[in-house]
Structure formats: structure tokens, C-alpha cells
């Protein structure tokens, strides 16, 4: 049974009636072949050629990329078969208004992956489908460019596509859709409908879309929506595209996909091969599909046939090209005719040849003229239409077609000189005898206007580059205000090109003013586009015009009310810096940026100013500007915005350091200036140090470490021996600290990673084997910078965790940058010489020995932690053990040791190491060292995980709590209290509770005043944060017992000490929620006991205690009244709930009518 070709059949009987001449051809059986093109079609082959075989792709592409063609049987075709290209078929279908057939063809080509530009452009243009009148189409018709189109039978036609993809309004009328019942079931099986409508979403598709949606939400600041979306899809990792499961790169974002929605993207889904027509094996030899030449196993005969096929395709394309050229000629001839009829001068001025009407051979004569437009008197008629691409004398419309062998001239852009030297245009003169007056009156019916400004511009076209620029300069100021704000960046290249080439300075200034005022509040992308154009303009016109034309535009907007405009100015100064005269760069531009840095209130603007200042510092070459640059650095470092300060460290300081390196003042002026300011700050703030200023100076010094190391490498004795080899080892990833920006990367400063690798090899060898003789820059670091830094470290307050952390981080980056050999041979010896670990080095009486200073924690956390190998860890453990032992035996303050534990304890990597140090103290022979270890556990418990607390901390504390020395046992109480405050494991809490209970209830501790003081102090500290059950059942009852016992204390000094500590503890616990039972049984009785003590010992405390007792009593009374009222309210609430339910159900039955609503509240009669 022969298959039906859907392209050969009419869609309905109405179309057969509309085209009676073509009906017979379209209703032939498949054995009759495809209908040939019309006789006058320039795309058809000569009349004596064989009827071509029509090859239409009717399938999807297979995975290998082969297309399967459907063809009419070869038995019905002559022996000289030829093929017609798909583009010719498409052109013929569109020309003959077979719109639905063309759409079917377009859909099949899309599914085969062979999109045709002609069909894509046609169906993506909504203008081709606009209705010609306000009358809606009939239910069974679809509107097309030629009127109404009959509905096709297939579901894969005009009405099955989503026209929202191709139109601006996306309006789709429901009555134009095909009901599913209208489509035969067999046809629904044969044709696959749109996947957007019928295919359910697949799991991988859903995960990919989820990823893109979440990415869009994050990029557009919908953070709460993104969090909610992530929670609803908790089975997916939105940080990693590979988690989606598709083995393809990440697609573009939703915005890019939306903008490219008209362009088909390759689908990762599986495809199914569907074919119509005969099998591939039944095709004749010359009907091979177009993709067949890609197969490597073709025989020689098949390859020859493929070559013949391609040559035939080339011939068809040449014919089409020739036909298009002919049409272009005709259109240009019509344009010239219209111009001549509009602006033809009087007949007397025309050079008309003699007309011989009796001679039949003289069918027409020619005349020559230069057309001139009818312009206002103020505009000289300089343009003559030569800007148009006129290729010679055009034939009249009635002339026969040219033969296929005629070649058309190629269109090339012509220079101004060629245009001027071209001869006048020659026009055909009709063989008519119309009077000039009649001719003018006849042409007056052409509706044209050259009286307005726009009409004058249209009527005279440019004939040279200069006239084009003049025209653009006149038209652009009128075009820009009428362009949508969101699309105005499209005008940037046009404005800049005109501003570059326009001969009039005033017009250029106006165009650049338009450029900087093009968009009211340009966003980041629009500013980037304008900056790109400004840089291109600067490259084209040179520094003089940039200074004279672009800079004034920046200066005008320096105080604009919109921050986006000021941001554009700040960014422009940096972008244009390489293209400005050097004297302007270091004077005017620098002053502009300095003013904006000091005065602008927007953080984003000041951030851009700092970045532009950094770029200026990269191009400045006036040494006198060094002091101004240094002041700008200090000013920007003191900015309150973190964004600005971050930009200083990322851009400005590296660029400024590079300039000072060239000047030779990095280590002779810049770094010493910062060190002097730090020392001055320490002298001024001996009692109250300005930690913010110290952070500013020290962070600047830290950002100068990479350029300082680069100076050391570049001035080393081995620089002349550097040789780059292919076998040079690569630099380890952890060799340098992570830079804040690429400008702080040592490899970037040196020039390349290969050069840096070669220098590092020689650097390590020089330090290890040859020494530093003659190495001035390194000797300055070792002999001047390091001793000064260590001396400054010894003067900062050890109790200031901020200062300790800042200096610790500085020394860590310093040692990691200069390397392990330098740290071991140059840095550590200088610290060790100062930190001589002996009792003589600690002044216990004054407490100002070097081991009590910040030098200890900074050396431990900033130098000894730089490298994490086994020997480094052993050195750190030994140092901390020695410090703990020395400070304990010297009875010195433990602040330096505590600072070390706090700084190291912030990093979980060092928890095991610190526990090792403390265990050394637990088993030490000296009770002083054991006491110190017990107190250090309190600092460590808060950061250590509960597993380590259970396995390492609690056993050590239990060991110490049974120590022979009572002072050691007392020292464990704060650590036990901290465990009660932070740990949640019940078993662990019970062990700690039992140990504390033994301290309180064991008779041997009844007279231990120090133990009671420590317990009360600990209860007051941890009670508010401890578990409520522990507080109610353990803390408050024991505080009550201690307060009661203190009433009978004979020693007044001990009594006042206990009472003061109890007052502090009760003050802290009074803010907690305490149950009525505990309040009545323990809290209030304890307060009354304490009140009786304070009446005798401290009257000022007695007043406060009286108010506390009164408040607690009021709370108890109020709770009792609330409970009594609560029992009554329970019953009333049940009745109230029932009434409310009835009322709401009644309200739910009502409509919004006011009359019905009023009836609800009427009393029943």
C-alpha cells in the first residue's frame, strides 16, 4: 500500500476551489510525482529538463546524524533524475501561500535538526500572521498573510504550535484550537505532538530546571525564596551542577535561555527515528540523503553521485542568486524612477534626444540627468543618490528575464573618491509625448513630503562617509529620546562612531553629552558597555581629544544626584587612565578622584574611586605624587565601609606598592612610615589603645608582605643566574597564603609562575647554603624590620584578644610568604632569644616579664603554627608546656597562656594538641602546675566537641578533683561549671553533678571557705545558661543552704565574702524563669537569709535585696490568682468556643450581601 505524502494533498476542499488551476496537480496520487513550479518561476530548471524528484526530510535525525529522506518512487521519474533543495521547496511553498504545508515542512526539519533560515524567519515574524480586519476568523479557519487559511488535518500545524513563542502579546484564542476528538486516532499515532504539551517532566529535567531556577533566584537577590525553594527540594545539592546527573556542561542561566527562546537549543533527551516514505534501501542511487557523504564506507560510485548532487545544488544556488540580483535591479530601478518623478526639473532643462516615432526599432530613447531632491532653500542639494548600490542600467519591468549565463556584478563598499568619479546615472526615457505640465500634475499624486526636517533627511541620501557622519550628527539627538530606556545601549556604537568621525567639535561634544546621559540610572551591564565604548573612542582619537572631549563630560557629572552616574564617572577615570596625557593623569584626574573619595556618600562610588586610584597608581610616573598617594591610602583605609577597605587591599595598595618598588622606596619609606605610625599609636594609647587604627595600619602592612618578598627575590645575588627550564618543579599550592586579589599574588608581581619557581629554588638554596652576605633587601628585613616588629609585639596588651589575633595573623602570613627555611633560621631564633624560658625571665613581683606579654601567644600562634609537620607540632607542644610550667612556678599571671589557648582553641585542628599540653600539667609533680592545668580546661571546654570532653576532659578533671592538694581540687570547679553550661549529654552531666555534690556535701569541705566562694561564683556564672532542671534541683537548693549556713558564720570577713558572692549569684539568677515551688521553697528563703546578713554587713545591698524579695512575692501572688482564674476560664472557654464555632459556621453560610449580614445580629422574636 502506497504511503500518503502530506505535502502533496490539499488541506481542504475550500483551498482546492480557491486555486482551481493547481487543484489537479495537488490532488494527484503519489505516483504522479510532486507538482512542478510555475512556468515563470526563476528557481525552476529549464523547460527541457527532466521533472525533478522532490526529496523532503520527514524524520528526526538519528543519533549518528544521518537524515532519512522521503521521496517519490523512482519508477515514476525519468532516467535523468535531479533533486530540488529544501530551500527552493520552502520558497515555493511560501510564494504560493501554502502556509500550513510550509509549517509542516518547517516542523519536520526542526525535528530532524536541519532548521531552514527562510522558514524560521517567516514563522518567527508575527507580522506575517496579523489579521487584516477587526472581524475574527471563522472557527475552522486560521488567519495568514493572504487572508484566512483552511485548517489542516494534522495536529502538528499552525494551531498546535505555541504562538506565545513567536508573538509579542502571546494571545491565543481558545476557539482556534483543535479539539482532540477532531484528530483521527491513527493520525495521532503517526505524528508526535509537541513535547511541551503532552510529555510529563522527567526527573533529570526537573533537577536541571530546579538548579537553574535556584541560580536565578540567588542572582536576583530573592534569597528567602531561594532558601524556601532549597528546603522544598532537599534531595538536591544546588551548589554543584554535577549533582543534577546530566553528563553535559551547565547550560546558560534562565535569563539567557529566555532571551534565546526563539533559537532551538540541542536537547539532551533521547530522540526517536520516525520516517515517512519508502525505505532507505529502496531509494535510487542519486537519491542519497544529504548527510550520506559523512559516512566513511561509501563506494566510489556513491561518492561520484554525491559530488554530482552537490554540483547540482551549487547550480541551483547560483540560479537563485541570479534571480535575486535581477529583483534587486528592478527595485533599484523603481527607486530611481520615483526619485526622478518627484524631483524632475522642467522639460527645457532636460537633454532629450530626437524622437522618431515612425521608426519601429527606436522603441525607446535615453536621457541623462542628475537627480536633485526638492529641499528647503537652506539645505544645499549635495546628495545625489549615489550612496545607493546602483549596478547599471535596469531593465523595465516588462522586459523579459535575462538568460541564466548572465553574471551580475558584486557589491563592494566604494570609497568617497570612487563615488565622486562615477558617471551620472542613466535612466530609460519612455516613448511617450506627455506635456511637462501633465507629467508634473501626474507625479503630484505621489504622496511624498520633503518640507519637514525628517522629510529633508530622507529625501537626500548620503553620498560619502562625511555626509553620513553629518546626517547621523543631525538625526541622533532626535532618535535617542524616543528609544526605550532598556534598549538605549544599542545606540552606543552609533553615537561613539559618529563622535569619532564627525568633523564639527560642537556636534561631537553634543554626542558625547548624549552618551553620558543616555540612560538615567545605568545598571552595571550598561555602565560596562558605555565604558567599553569610551575606551574604544579613546584608542581611536588619541590622548588630546580624550582630554578635550571625554574628561569634561566626566567632570560635569562628578556631583550628579544619581549615584549610578557618579559611579560611571569614577569607573571612567580608571578605564581612561592609559589613554590620557601623563600630566593630566597625575593632576586633574587624581584631583577628581580625591574629591570624590572625600565627599561622596555612596559606598559603591567610593569603592569604584579606590579601584580607579589604583589604576592611576599603575600609570603615574611623577615621583612628587608619592606623598599624595600615601595620604590617599591612609584616607581610604579609614573609610567606614568594608567594601571600600576591601578595594584598597585588593587594588590600591598592590598598585601603590608596585610604584614604590620602582622608586626604590618600598622598604625605605612606605613600610617604615607605617611602622612609625604603629609605634606612635602604642605610645599614645598606653592605657586605652585605639584598636581600630592599629588594625588599619597593620592590615596595610600585611598587604605589603607579597611586594616586599618580590623585592627580596628581585634584588637577590642569584638573579643573574636564573634560567627557565621545562623541568622546573611547580610551586606547591600551599606554598603561599591565599592572596586577597591577583595583584597580591607573588607570581603576578614577579611576572610568571615559572620565573617564580626558578627564583624560589635559588632562594632556598641561598638561605640554606650560601647565607645573606650582600643581600641588602633581605638583611633589612632580618636586622631592622623583624626586631622592630617583635619589640612592638611586646608592648601591646595581652588581654586584648583583637590585637593578639591581628598580630598573630600578620606573623603567620609573613612567615608563610618568606618560607620555612627563613622562618626556622631567621624568625624563630630572634623570638627564642627574647623568650628565654627560665624563672629568671619572669618578674613575679611586678608581673611584667616577657613571658607575661603578648609575645608568647603571638609567637605560639603566629610563628609556630605556620607549618604543621610533626617536628613543628612537637616544638609548639614543648613551648606551651614550658610556658605553663614557668608561669606556674613563678606565680606569674596566666594571661599570656590564656591568650595562647583562646587563639589556638578557635581552630579544631589544635584541640588534641592542647589536650596533650594540659595532660602534661595534670600529671606534673608540682601542685602549682596542676592548678594551672585545671584552670586552662575552663577555656578549652567551650570549643571542644562533646566526644573529646567525655573522653579526655572529664577524666582529667576527675583525676584532679581527687588531688591531695585542696587548691587543685578547688581549681577544677570552674571547668565543671562550664561543662554544665555547654554539654547536653545526660550521662556526662550526671557525672559532673555528682562531683559538685561531693564538694558541697562532703563533711571535709564544710569549713573550706575558698571552695564555697568558688562554687558560688561558678553557680552565678553558669546558672542562667544551664539546664533548667539542673538549676532548679541543684543550684538554687544549694545556694539556699549556703546562705542559711552563712547566717551562723562567726568570722565576719568570711561572712561578708560569702554574702557578696551570694548577692552576685542571686542577682544573675533572678532574671531566669523559676517555678512557683522552687521560688517559695528555695529562692525566697535564700534571699531572706542573705537579707539578714546584708542588714548587718552592707546596708546599701540590703535595699536592693528588699526590692528583689518584694518583686518575687508579688510574682508568687499573681501566679496564684492566675491559677484560680484559670480554672474558671477553662469552663468558660469551652462555652465560648462552642458559641464561636456556631457563629463562624453561620457566617460561612452567608454571601457578601449587607442585608443578610445584618440579619445575623437581629434578636429572635
Short mmCIF file of C-alpha atoms in Angstrom, two decimals, residues 291-493:
data_model
loop_
_atom_site.label_atom_id
_atom_site.label_comp_id
_atom_site.label_asym_id
_atom_site.label_seq_id
_atom_site.Cartn_x
_atom_site.Cartn_y
_atom_site.Cartn_z
CA UNK A 291 24.12 13.71 5.22
CA UNK A 292 25.24 10.48 3.48
CA UNK A 293 28.67 11.85 2.39
CA UNK A 294 29.70 11.86 6.04
CA UNK A 295 29.70 8.02 6.08
CA UNK A 296 33.20 6.65 5.62
CA UNK A 297 32.18 3.39 3.91
CA UNK A 298 30.69 4.81 0.67
CA UNK A 299 31.65 3.15 -2.55
CA UNK A 300 33.36 5.09 -5.35
CA UNK A 301 30.16 5.21 -7.38
CA UNK A 302 28.19 6.63 -4.48
CA UNK A 303 30.86 9.27 -3.89
CA UNK A 304 30.66 10.28 -7.53
CA UNK A 305 26.90 10.61 -7.23
CA UNK A 306 27.31 12.73 -4.11
CA UNK A 307 29.68 15.08 -5.97
CA UNK A 308 27.17 15.37 -8.80
CA UNK A 309 24.43 16.12 -6.30
CA UNK A 310 26.49 18.88 -4.65
CA UNK A 311 27.33 20.39 -8.03
CA UNK A 312 23.64 20.44 -8.87
CA UNK A 313 22.92 22.18 -5.57
CA UNK A 314 25.57 24.80 -6.42
CA UNK A 315 23.87 25.35 -9.77
CA UNK A 316 20.52 25.88 -8.12
CA UNK A 317 22.00 28.34 -5.66
CA UNK A 318 23.65 30.26 -8.49
CA UNK A 319 20.32 30.45 -10.30
CA UNK A 320 18.64 31.71 -7.17
CA UNK A 321 21.40 34.24 -6.65
CA UNK A 322 21.00 35.48 -10.21
CA UNK A 323 17.26 35.79 -9.80
CA UNK A 324 17.65 37.79 -6.59
CA UNK A 325 20.13 40.07 -8.28
CA UNK A 326 17.61 40.69 -11.03
CA UNK A 327 14.98 41.59 -8.48
CA UNK A 328 17.38 43.96 -6.75
CA UNK A 329 17.97 45.69 -10.07
CA UNK A 330 14.27 46.06 -10.64
CA UNK A 331 13.69 47.52 -7.20
CA UNK A 332 16.56 49.96 -7.61
CA UNK A 333 15.18 50.98 -10.98
CA UNK A 334 11.83 51.69 -9.37
CA UNK A 335 13.51 53.78 -6.68
CA UNK A 336 15.31 55.85 -9.27
CA UNK A 337 12.09 56.29 -11.26
CA UNK A 338 10.30 57.56 -8.18
CA UNK A 339 13.15 59.95 -7.37
CA UNK A 340 13.08 61.24 -10.94
CA UNK A 341 9.34 61.74 -10.93
CA UNK A 342 9.44 63.56 -7.58
CA UNK A 343 12.31 65.92 -8.38
CA UNK A 344 12.37 66.11 -12.20
CA UNK A 345 13.29 69.64 -13.40
CA UNK A 346 11.36 71.48 -16.15
CA UNK A 347 11.41 69.81 -19.52
CA UNK A 348 13.54 72.57 -21.02
CA UNK A 349 16.45 71.66 -18.76
CA UNK A 350 16.44 68.01 -19.81
CA UNK A 351 18.71 66.83 -22.57
CA UNK A 352 16.13 64.89 -24.58
CA UNK A 353 17.23 63.19 -27.79
CA UNK A 354 15.20 63.32 -31.05
CA UNK A 355 12.24 61.00 -31.04
CA UNK A 356 11.44 59.15 -34.21
CA UNK A 357 8.04 57.60 -33.82
CA UNK A 358 7.96 56.24 -37.33
CA UNK A 359 10.97 54.04 -36.77
CA UNK A 360 9.73 50.87 -35.07
CA UNK A 361 13.25 49.92 -33.99
CA UNK A 362 13.56 53.03 -31.87
CA UNK A 363 11.26 51.81 -29.16
CA UNK A 364 12.90 53.99 -26.54
CA UNK A 365 15.49 56.68 -26.16
CA UNK A 366 17.60 57.52 -23.17
CA UNK A 367 18.37 60.76 -21.45
CA UNK A 368 20.94 61.62 -18.83
CA UNK A 369 20.37 63.69 -15.73
CA UNK A 370 21.48 64.01 -12.13
CA UNK A 371 18.60 63.90 -9.73
CA UNK A 372 18.25 66.53 -7.08
CA UNK A 373 15.78 66.47 -4.27
CA UNK A 374 13.28 69.18 -3.58
CA UNK A 375 14.98 70.57 -0.46
CA UNK A 376 14.35 73.67 1.58
CA UNK A 377 16.45 76.60 0.44
CA UNK A 378 18.67 76.39 3.49
CA UNK A 379 19.86 72.87 2.66
CA UNK A 380 22.13 72.62 -0.40
CA UNK A 381 21.33 69.69 -2.70
CA UNK A 382 24.68 67.98 -2.29
CA UNK A 383 23.44 64.38 -2.16
CA UNK A 384 22.60 62.75 -5.48
CA UNK A 385 21.59 59.22 -4.56
CA UNK A 386 24.97 57.73 -5.37
CA UNK A 387 25.17 56.18 -1.90
CA UNK A 388 22.73 53.53 -3.19
CA UNK A 389 24.29 50.43 -4.71
CA UNK A 390 23.27 51.04 -8.35
CA UNK A 391 24.86 48.49 -10.64
CA UNK A 392 23.99 49.96 -14.01
CA UNK A 393 21.01 50.45 -16.28
CA UNK A 394 18.00 48.50 -15.08
CA UNK A 395 15.57 46.87 -17.41
CA UNK A 396 11.90 47.94 -17.46
CA UNK A 397 9.52 45.76 -15.53
CA UNK A 398 8.05 44.37 -18.74
CA UNK A 399 11.43 43.26 -20.08
CA UNK A 400 12.00 39.52 -20.39
CA UNK A 401 14.20 37.74 -17.91
CA UNK A 402 17.90 37.66 -18.53
CA UNK A 403 19.48 34.37 -19.58
CA UNK A 404 20.96 32.21 -16.87
CA UNK A 405 24.51 32.72 -18.15
CA UNK A 406 24.48 36.47 -17.42
CA UNK A 407 26.71 37.37 -14.44
CA UNK A 408 25.87 40.14 -12.02
CA UNK A 409 28.45 42.44 -10.57
CA UNK A 410 29.41 42.01 -6.92
CA UNK A 411 28.60 44.66 -4.36
CA UNK A 412 31.70 46.18 -2.79
CA UNK A 413 31.96 49.16 -0.47
CA UNK A 414 33.29 52.06 -2.50
CA UNK A 415 35.45 54.90 -1.31
CA UNK A 416 34.47 58.55 -1.48
CA UNK A 417 36.80 59.17 -4.41
CA UNK A 418 35.23 56.37 -6.43
CA UNK A 419 31.79 57.70 -5.70
CA UNK A 420 32.74 61.18 -6.87
CA UNK A 421 34.35 59.92 -10.05
CA UNK A 422 31.41 57.73 -11.10
CA UNK A 423 29.47 59.00 -14.15
CA UNK A 424 25.89 60.25 -13.82
CA UNK A 425 23.10 57.72 -13.58
CA UNK A 426 21.39 56.87 -16.87
CA UNK A 427 17.59 56.38 -16.90
CA UNK A 428 15.28 54.99 -19.59
CA UNK A 429 13.06 57.54 -21.33
CA UNK A 430 9.62 56.20 -22.25
CA UNK A 431 8.49 56.71 -25.85
CA UNK A 432 5.66 59.00 -24.85
CA UNK A 433 4.54 62.55 -25.74
CA UNK A 434 3.27 63.79 -22.38
CA UNK A 435 3.45 67.52 -21.80
CA UNK A 436 5.65 68.65 -18.89
CA UNK A 437 2.67 70.18 -17.11
CA UNK A 438 0.69 66.95 -17.38
CA UNK A 439 3.66 64.95 -16.23
CA UNK A 440 4.17 67.19 -13.19
CA UNK A 441 0.47 67.07 -12.35
CA UNK A 442 0.50 63.30 -12.69
CA UNK A 443 3.50 62.92 -10.39
CA UNK A 444 1.93 65.22 -7.81
CA UNK A 445 -0.33 62.35 -6.84
CA UNK A 446 2.72 60.54 -5.32
CA UNK A 447 2.39 61.21 -1.58
CA UNK A 448 5.86 62.37 -0.55
CA UNK A 449 6.99 65.05 1.86
CA UNK A 450 10.29 66.90 1.90
CA UNK A 451 9.13 70.01 3.75
CA UNK A 452 9.82 68.75 7.33
CA UNK A 453 13.18 68.10 8.95
CA UNK A 454 12.79 64.36 8.69
CA UNK A 455 11.49 64.59 5.13
CA UNK A 456 14.54 66.63 4.15
CA UNK A 457 16.83 63.99 5.68
CA UNK A 458 15.03 61.16 3.91
CA UNK A 459 14.89 62.87 0.54
CA UNK A 460 18.66 63.36 0.32
CA UNK A 461 20.74 60.28 0.94
CA UNK A 462 24.41 60.46 1.87
CA UNK A 463 26.96 60.02 -0.91
CA UNK A 464 30.14 59.90 1.22
CA UNK A 465 31.42 58.96 4.65
CA UNK A 466 31.49 62.59 5.70
CA UNK A 467 27.89 63.18 4.68
CA UNK A 468 26.90 60.02 6.61
CA UNK A 469 28.52 61.44 9.74
CA UNK A 470 26.79 64.79 9.20
CA UNK A 471 23.46 63.07 8.80
CA UNK A 472 23.97 60.94 11.96
CA UNK A 473 25.00 64.00 13.92
CA UNK A 474 21.75 65.71 12.91
CA UNK A 475 19.49 62.71 13.49
CA UNK A 476 20.83 61.05 16.66
CA UNK A 477 19.73 63.83 19.06
CA UNK A 478 16.18 63.30 17.77
CA UNK A 479 16.37 59.49 17.86
CA UNK A 480 17.72 58.96 21.39
CA UNK A 481 14.77 60.40 23.38
CA UNK A 482 12.36 58.13 21.50
CA UNK A 483 14.21 54.87 22.21
CA UNK A 484 13.16 52.77 25.19
CA UNK A 485 15.43 53.18 28.21
CA UNK A 486 16.05 49.45 28.40
CA UNK A 487 17.33 49.39 24.81
CA UNK A 488 19.31 52.60 24.62
CA UNK A 489 22.65 50.82 24.99
CA UNK A 490 22.06 49.61 21.43
CA UNK A 491 22.77 53.21 20.34
CA UNK A 492 26.20 53.34 21.99
CA UNK A 493 28.24 52.15 18.98
#
